[in-house]
PDB file of C-alpha atoms in Angstrom:
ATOM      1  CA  UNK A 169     199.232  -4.954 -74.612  1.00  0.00           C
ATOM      2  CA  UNK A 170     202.389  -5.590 -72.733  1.00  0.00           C
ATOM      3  CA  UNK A 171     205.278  -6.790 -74.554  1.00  0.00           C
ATOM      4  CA  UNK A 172     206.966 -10.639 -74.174  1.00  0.00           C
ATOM      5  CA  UNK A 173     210.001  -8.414 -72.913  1.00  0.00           C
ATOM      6  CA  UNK A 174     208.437  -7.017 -70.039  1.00  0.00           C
ATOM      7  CA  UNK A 175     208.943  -7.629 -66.585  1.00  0.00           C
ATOM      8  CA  UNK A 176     206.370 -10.293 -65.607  1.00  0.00           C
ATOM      9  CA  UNK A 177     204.504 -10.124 -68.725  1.00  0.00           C
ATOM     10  CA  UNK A 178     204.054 -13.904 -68.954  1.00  0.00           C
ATOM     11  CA  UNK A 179     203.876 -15.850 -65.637  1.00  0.00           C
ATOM     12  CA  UNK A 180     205.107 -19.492 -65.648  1.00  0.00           C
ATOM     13  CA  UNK A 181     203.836 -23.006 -64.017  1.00  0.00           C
ATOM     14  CA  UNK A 182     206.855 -25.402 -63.568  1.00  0.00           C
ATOM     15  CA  UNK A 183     206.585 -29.129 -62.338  1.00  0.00           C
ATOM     16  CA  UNK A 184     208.367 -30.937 -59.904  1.00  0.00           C
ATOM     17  CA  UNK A 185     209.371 -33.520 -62.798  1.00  0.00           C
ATOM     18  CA  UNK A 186     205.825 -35.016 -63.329  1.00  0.00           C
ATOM     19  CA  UNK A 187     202.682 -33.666 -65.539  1.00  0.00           C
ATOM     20  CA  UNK A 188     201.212 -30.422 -65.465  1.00  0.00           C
ATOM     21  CA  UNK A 189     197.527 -30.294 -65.765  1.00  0.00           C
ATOM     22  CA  UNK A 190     194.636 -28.055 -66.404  1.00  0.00           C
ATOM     23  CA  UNK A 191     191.899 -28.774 -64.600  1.00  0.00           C
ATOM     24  CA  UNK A 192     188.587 -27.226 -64.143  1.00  0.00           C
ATOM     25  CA  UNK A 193     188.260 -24.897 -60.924  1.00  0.00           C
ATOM     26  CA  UNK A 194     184.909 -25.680 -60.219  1.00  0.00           C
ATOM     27  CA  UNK A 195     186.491 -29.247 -59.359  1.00  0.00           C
ATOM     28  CA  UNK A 196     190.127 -28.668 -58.005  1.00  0.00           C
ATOM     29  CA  UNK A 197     188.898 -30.226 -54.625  1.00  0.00           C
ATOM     30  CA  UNK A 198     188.324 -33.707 -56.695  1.00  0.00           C
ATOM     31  CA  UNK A 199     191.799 -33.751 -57.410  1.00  0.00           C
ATOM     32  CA  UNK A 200     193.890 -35.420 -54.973  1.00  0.00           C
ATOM     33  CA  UNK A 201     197.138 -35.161 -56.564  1.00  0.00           C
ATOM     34  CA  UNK A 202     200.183 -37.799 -55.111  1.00  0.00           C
ATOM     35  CA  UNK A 203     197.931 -37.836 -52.160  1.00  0.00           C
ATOM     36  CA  UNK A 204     195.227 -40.297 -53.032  1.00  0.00           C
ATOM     37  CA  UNK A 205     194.450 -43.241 -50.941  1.00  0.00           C
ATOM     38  CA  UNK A 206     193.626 -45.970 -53.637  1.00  0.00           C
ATOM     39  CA  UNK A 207     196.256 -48.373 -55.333  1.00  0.00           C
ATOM     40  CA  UNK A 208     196.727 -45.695 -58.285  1.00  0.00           C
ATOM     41  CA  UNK A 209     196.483 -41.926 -57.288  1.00  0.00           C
ATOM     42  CA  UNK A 210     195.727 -39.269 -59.248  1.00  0.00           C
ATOM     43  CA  UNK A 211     198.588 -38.192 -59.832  1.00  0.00           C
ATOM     44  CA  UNK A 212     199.552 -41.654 -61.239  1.00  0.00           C
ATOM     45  CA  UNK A 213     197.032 -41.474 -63.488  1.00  0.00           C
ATOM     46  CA  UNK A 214     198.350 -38.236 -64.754  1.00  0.00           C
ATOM     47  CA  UNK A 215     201.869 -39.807 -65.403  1.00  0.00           C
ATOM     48  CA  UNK A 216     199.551 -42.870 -67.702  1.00  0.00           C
ATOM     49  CA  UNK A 217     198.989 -40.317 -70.710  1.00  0.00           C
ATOM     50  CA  UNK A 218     200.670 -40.980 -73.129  1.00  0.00           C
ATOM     51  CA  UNK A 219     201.793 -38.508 -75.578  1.00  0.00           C
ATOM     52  CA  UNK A 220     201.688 -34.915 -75.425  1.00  0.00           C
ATOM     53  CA  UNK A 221     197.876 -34.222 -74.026  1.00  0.00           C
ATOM     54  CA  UNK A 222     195.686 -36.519 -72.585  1.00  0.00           C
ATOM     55  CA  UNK A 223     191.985 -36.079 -70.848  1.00  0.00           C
ATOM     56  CA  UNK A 224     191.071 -37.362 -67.294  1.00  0.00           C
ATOM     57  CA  UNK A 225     187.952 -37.303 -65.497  1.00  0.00           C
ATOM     58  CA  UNK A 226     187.934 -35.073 -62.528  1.00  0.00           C
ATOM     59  CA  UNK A 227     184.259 -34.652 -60.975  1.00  0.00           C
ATOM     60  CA  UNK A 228     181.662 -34.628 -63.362  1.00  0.00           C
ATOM     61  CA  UNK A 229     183.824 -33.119 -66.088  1.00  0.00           C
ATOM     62  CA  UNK A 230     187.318 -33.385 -67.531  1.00  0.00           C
ATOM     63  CA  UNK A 231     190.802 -32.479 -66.866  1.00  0.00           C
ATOM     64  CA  UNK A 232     193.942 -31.891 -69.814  1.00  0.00           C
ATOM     65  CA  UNK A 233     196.962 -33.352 -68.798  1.00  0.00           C
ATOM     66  CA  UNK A 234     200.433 -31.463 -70.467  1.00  0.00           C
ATOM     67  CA  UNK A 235     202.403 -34.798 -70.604  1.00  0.00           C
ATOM     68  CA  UNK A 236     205.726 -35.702 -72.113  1.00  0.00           C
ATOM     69  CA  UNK A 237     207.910 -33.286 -70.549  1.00  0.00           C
ATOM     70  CA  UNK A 238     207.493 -31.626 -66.964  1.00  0.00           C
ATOM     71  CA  UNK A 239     208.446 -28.152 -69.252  1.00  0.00           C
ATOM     72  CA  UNK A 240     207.681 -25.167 -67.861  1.00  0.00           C
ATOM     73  CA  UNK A 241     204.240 -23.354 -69.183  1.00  0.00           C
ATOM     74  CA  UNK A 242     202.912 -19.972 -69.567  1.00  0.00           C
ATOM     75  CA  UNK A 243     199.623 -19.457 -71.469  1.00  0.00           C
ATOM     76  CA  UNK A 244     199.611 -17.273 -74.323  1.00  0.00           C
ATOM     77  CA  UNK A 245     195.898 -16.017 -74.497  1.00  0.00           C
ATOM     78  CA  UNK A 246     196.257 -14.012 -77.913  1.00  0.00           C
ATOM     79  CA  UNK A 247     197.628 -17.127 -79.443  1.00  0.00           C
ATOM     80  CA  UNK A 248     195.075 -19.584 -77.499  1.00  0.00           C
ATOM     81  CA  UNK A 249     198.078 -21.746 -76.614  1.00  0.00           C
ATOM     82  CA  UNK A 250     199.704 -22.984 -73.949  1.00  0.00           C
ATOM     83  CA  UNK A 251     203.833 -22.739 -74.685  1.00  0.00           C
ATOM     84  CA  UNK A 252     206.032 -25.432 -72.968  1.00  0.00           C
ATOM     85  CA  UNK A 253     209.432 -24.066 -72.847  1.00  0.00           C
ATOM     86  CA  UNK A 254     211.784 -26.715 -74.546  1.00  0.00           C
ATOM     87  CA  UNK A 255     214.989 -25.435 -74.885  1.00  0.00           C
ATOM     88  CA  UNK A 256     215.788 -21.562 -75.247  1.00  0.00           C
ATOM     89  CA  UNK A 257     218.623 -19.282 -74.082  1.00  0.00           C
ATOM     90  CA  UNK A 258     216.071 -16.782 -72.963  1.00  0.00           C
ATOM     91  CA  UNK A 259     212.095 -15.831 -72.228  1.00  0.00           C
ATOM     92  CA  UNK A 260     212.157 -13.584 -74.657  1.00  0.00           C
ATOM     93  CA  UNK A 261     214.427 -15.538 -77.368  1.00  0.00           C
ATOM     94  CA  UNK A 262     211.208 -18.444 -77.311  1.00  0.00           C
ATOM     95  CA  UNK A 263     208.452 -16.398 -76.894  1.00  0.00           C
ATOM     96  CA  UNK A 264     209.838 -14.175 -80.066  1.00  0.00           C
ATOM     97  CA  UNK A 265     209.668 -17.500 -82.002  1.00  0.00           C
ATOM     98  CA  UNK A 266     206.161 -18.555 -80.810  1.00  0.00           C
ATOM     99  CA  UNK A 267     204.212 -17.491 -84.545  1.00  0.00           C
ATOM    100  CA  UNK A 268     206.939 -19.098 -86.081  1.00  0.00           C
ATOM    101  CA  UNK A 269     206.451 -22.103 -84.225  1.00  0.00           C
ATOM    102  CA  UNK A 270     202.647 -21.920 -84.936  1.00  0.00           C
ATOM    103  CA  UNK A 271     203.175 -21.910 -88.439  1.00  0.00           C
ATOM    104  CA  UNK A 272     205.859 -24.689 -88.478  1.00  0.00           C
ATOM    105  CA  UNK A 273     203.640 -26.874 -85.775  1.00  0.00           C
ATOM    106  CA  UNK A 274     203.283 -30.568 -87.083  1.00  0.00           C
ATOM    107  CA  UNK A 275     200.081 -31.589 -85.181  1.00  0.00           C
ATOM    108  CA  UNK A 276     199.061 -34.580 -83.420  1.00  0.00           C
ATOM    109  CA  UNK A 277     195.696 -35.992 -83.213  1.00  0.00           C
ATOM    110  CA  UNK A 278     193.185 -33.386 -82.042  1.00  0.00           C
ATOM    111  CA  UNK A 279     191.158 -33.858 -78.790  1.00  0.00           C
ATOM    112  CA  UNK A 280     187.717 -32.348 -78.018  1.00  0.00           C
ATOM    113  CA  UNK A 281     187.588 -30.733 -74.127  1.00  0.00           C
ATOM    114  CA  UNK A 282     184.082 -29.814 -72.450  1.00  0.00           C
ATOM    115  CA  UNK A 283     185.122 -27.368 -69.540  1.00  0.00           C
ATOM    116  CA  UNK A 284     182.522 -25.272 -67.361  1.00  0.00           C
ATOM    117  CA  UNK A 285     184.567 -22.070 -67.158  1.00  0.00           C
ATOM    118  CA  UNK A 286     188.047 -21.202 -66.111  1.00  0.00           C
ATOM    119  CA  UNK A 287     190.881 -23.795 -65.484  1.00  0.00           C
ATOM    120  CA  UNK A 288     194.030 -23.778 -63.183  1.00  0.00           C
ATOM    121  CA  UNK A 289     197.107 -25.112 -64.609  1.00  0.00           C
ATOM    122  CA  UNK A 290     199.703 -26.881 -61.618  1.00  0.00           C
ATOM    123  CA  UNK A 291     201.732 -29.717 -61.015  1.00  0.00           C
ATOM    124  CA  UNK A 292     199.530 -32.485 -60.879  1.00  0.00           C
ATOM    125  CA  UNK A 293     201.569 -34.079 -58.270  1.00  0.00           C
ATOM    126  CA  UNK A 294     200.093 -31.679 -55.866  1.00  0.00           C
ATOM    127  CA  UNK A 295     196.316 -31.959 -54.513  1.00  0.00           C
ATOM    128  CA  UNK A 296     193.678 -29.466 -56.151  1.00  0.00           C
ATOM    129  CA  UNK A 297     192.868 -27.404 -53.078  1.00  0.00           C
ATOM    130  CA  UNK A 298     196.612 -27.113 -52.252  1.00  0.00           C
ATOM    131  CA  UNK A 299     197.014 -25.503 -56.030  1.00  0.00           C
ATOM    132  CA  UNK A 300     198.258 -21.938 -54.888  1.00  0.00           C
ATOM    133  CA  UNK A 301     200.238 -23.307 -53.039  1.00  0.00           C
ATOM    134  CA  UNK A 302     202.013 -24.699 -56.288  1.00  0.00           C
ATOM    135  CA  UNK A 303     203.378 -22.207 -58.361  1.00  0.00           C
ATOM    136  CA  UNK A 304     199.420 -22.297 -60.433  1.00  0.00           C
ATOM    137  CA  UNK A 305     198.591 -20.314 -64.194  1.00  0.00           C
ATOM    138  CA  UNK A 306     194.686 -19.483 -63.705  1.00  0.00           C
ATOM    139  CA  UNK A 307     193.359 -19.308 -67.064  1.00  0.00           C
ATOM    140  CA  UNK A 308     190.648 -17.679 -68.065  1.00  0.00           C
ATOM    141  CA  UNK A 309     188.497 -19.820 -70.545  1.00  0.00           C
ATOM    142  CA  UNK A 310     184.579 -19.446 -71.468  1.00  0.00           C
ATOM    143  CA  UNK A 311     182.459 -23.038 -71.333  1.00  0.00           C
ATOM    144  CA  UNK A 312     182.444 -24.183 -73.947  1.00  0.00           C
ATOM    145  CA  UNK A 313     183.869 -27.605 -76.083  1.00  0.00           C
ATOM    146  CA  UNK A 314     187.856 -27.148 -77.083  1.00  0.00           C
ATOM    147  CA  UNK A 315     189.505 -28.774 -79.866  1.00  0.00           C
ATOM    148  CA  UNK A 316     192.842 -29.533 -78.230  1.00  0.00           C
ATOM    149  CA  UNK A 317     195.929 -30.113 -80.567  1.00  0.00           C
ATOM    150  CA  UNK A 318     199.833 -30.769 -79.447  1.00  0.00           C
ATOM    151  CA  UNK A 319     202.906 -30.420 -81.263  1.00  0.00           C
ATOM    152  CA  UNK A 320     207.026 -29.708 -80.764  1.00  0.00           C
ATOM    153  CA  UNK A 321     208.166 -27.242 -83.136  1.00  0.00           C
ATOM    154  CA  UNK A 322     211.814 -25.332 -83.552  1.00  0.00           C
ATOM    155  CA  UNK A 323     211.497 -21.727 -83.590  1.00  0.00           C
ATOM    156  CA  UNK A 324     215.097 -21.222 -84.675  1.00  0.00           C
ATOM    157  CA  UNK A 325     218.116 -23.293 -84.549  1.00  0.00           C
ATOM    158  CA  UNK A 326     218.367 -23.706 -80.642  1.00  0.00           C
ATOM    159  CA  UNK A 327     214.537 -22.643 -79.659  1.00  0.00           C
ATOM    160  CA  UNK A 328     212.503 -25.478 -78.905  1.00  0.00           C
ATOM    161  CA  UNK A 329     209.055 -25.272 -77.652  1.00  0.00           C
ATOM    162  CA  UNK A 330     205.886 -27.658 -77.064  1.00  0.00           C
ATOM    163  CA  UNK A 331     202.411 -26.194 -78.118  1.00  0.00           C
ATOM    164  CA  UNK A 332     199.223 -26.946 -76.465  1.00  0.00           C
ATOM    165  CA  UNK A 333     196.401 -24.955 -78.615  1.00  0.00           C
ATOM    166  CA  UNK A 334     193.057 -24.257 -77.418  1.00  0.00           C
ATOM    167  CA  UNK A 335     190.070 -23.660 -80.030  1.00  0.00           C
ATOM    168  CA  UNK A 336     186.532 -22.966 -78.664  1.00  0.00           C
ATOM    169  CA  UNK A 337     184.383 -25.117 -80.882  1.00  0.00           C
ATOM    170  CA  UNK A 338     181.180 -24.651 -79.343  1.00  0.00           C
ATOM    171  CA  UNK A 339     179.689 -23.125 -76.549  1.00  0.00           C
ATOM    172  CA  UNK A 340     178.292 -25.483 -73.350  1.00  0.00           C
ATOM    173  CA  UNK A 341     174.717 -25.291 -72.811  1.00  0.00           C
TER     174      UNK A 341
END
């Protein structure tokens, strides 16, 4: 396994100052970003959550908005988590403190998350098929139903970081 420390060990999504979110890629096309012709785009409706996470439907299933904070995001696989980087002086110096974090995490409300596979992770300002085009994290997720939990936790004294956590709950099907 390749160390935190490495050169391009963890690849980042940033925003352009609105919500990231993780949607499905079996419906990216269904996402139409700032772009959308009605009253309230989708992107607008990304900006709504409130909170940390939120769910949207996209298609016929469900996107996860990363609200709050246009931070940028890598996704930690080993850990299941998404890690929004808060304030750190380095890569390294907050990914170090990510188990800490974990431990110290004060959770919010948990959200359940049916997705059919894999899920890109972009600024949801931009439209779904326009997604490489936007700096994207695929991840790599079985179906299945998530429990979804959120928190802010210090990992030291100037090592902030937001959590997204992903637990597979039950397989789809």
């Amino acid at each position: 396994m390749a160390s935190y420390a490495d050169q391009g060990a963890v690849e980042w999504a940033e925003s352009g100052g609105g919500p990231l979110i993780a949607i499905p890629e079996v419906v990216l096309p269904f996402w139409t970003g700032a772009d959308g012709v009605e009253l309230a785009s989708d992107y607008d409706r990304a900006c709504d959550v409130d909170g940390y996470i939120g769910l949207l439907p996209v298609g016929n299933t469900t996107a996860l908005v990363l609200g709050d904070d246009p931070a940028a995001t890598a996704y930690l696989p080993e850990h299941g988590t998404f890690v929004r980087w808060c304030a750190a002086e380095s890569e390294r110096q907050l990914l170090a403190g990510v188990p800490a974090a974990l431990d110290a995490a004060v959770w919010e409300r948990e959200v359940h998350w049916d997705i059919p596979g894999a899920v890109i992770l972009f600024d949801a300002a931009w439209p779904g098929n326009d997604a490489e085009k936007a700096g994207h994290l695929r991840i790599a997720l079985e179906a299945g139903r998530y429990a979804v939990r959120a928190a802010y936790a210090a990992a030291g004294p100037e090592t902030w970081l937001g959590l997204v956590q992903l637990r597979q709950v039950a397989p789809l099907g």
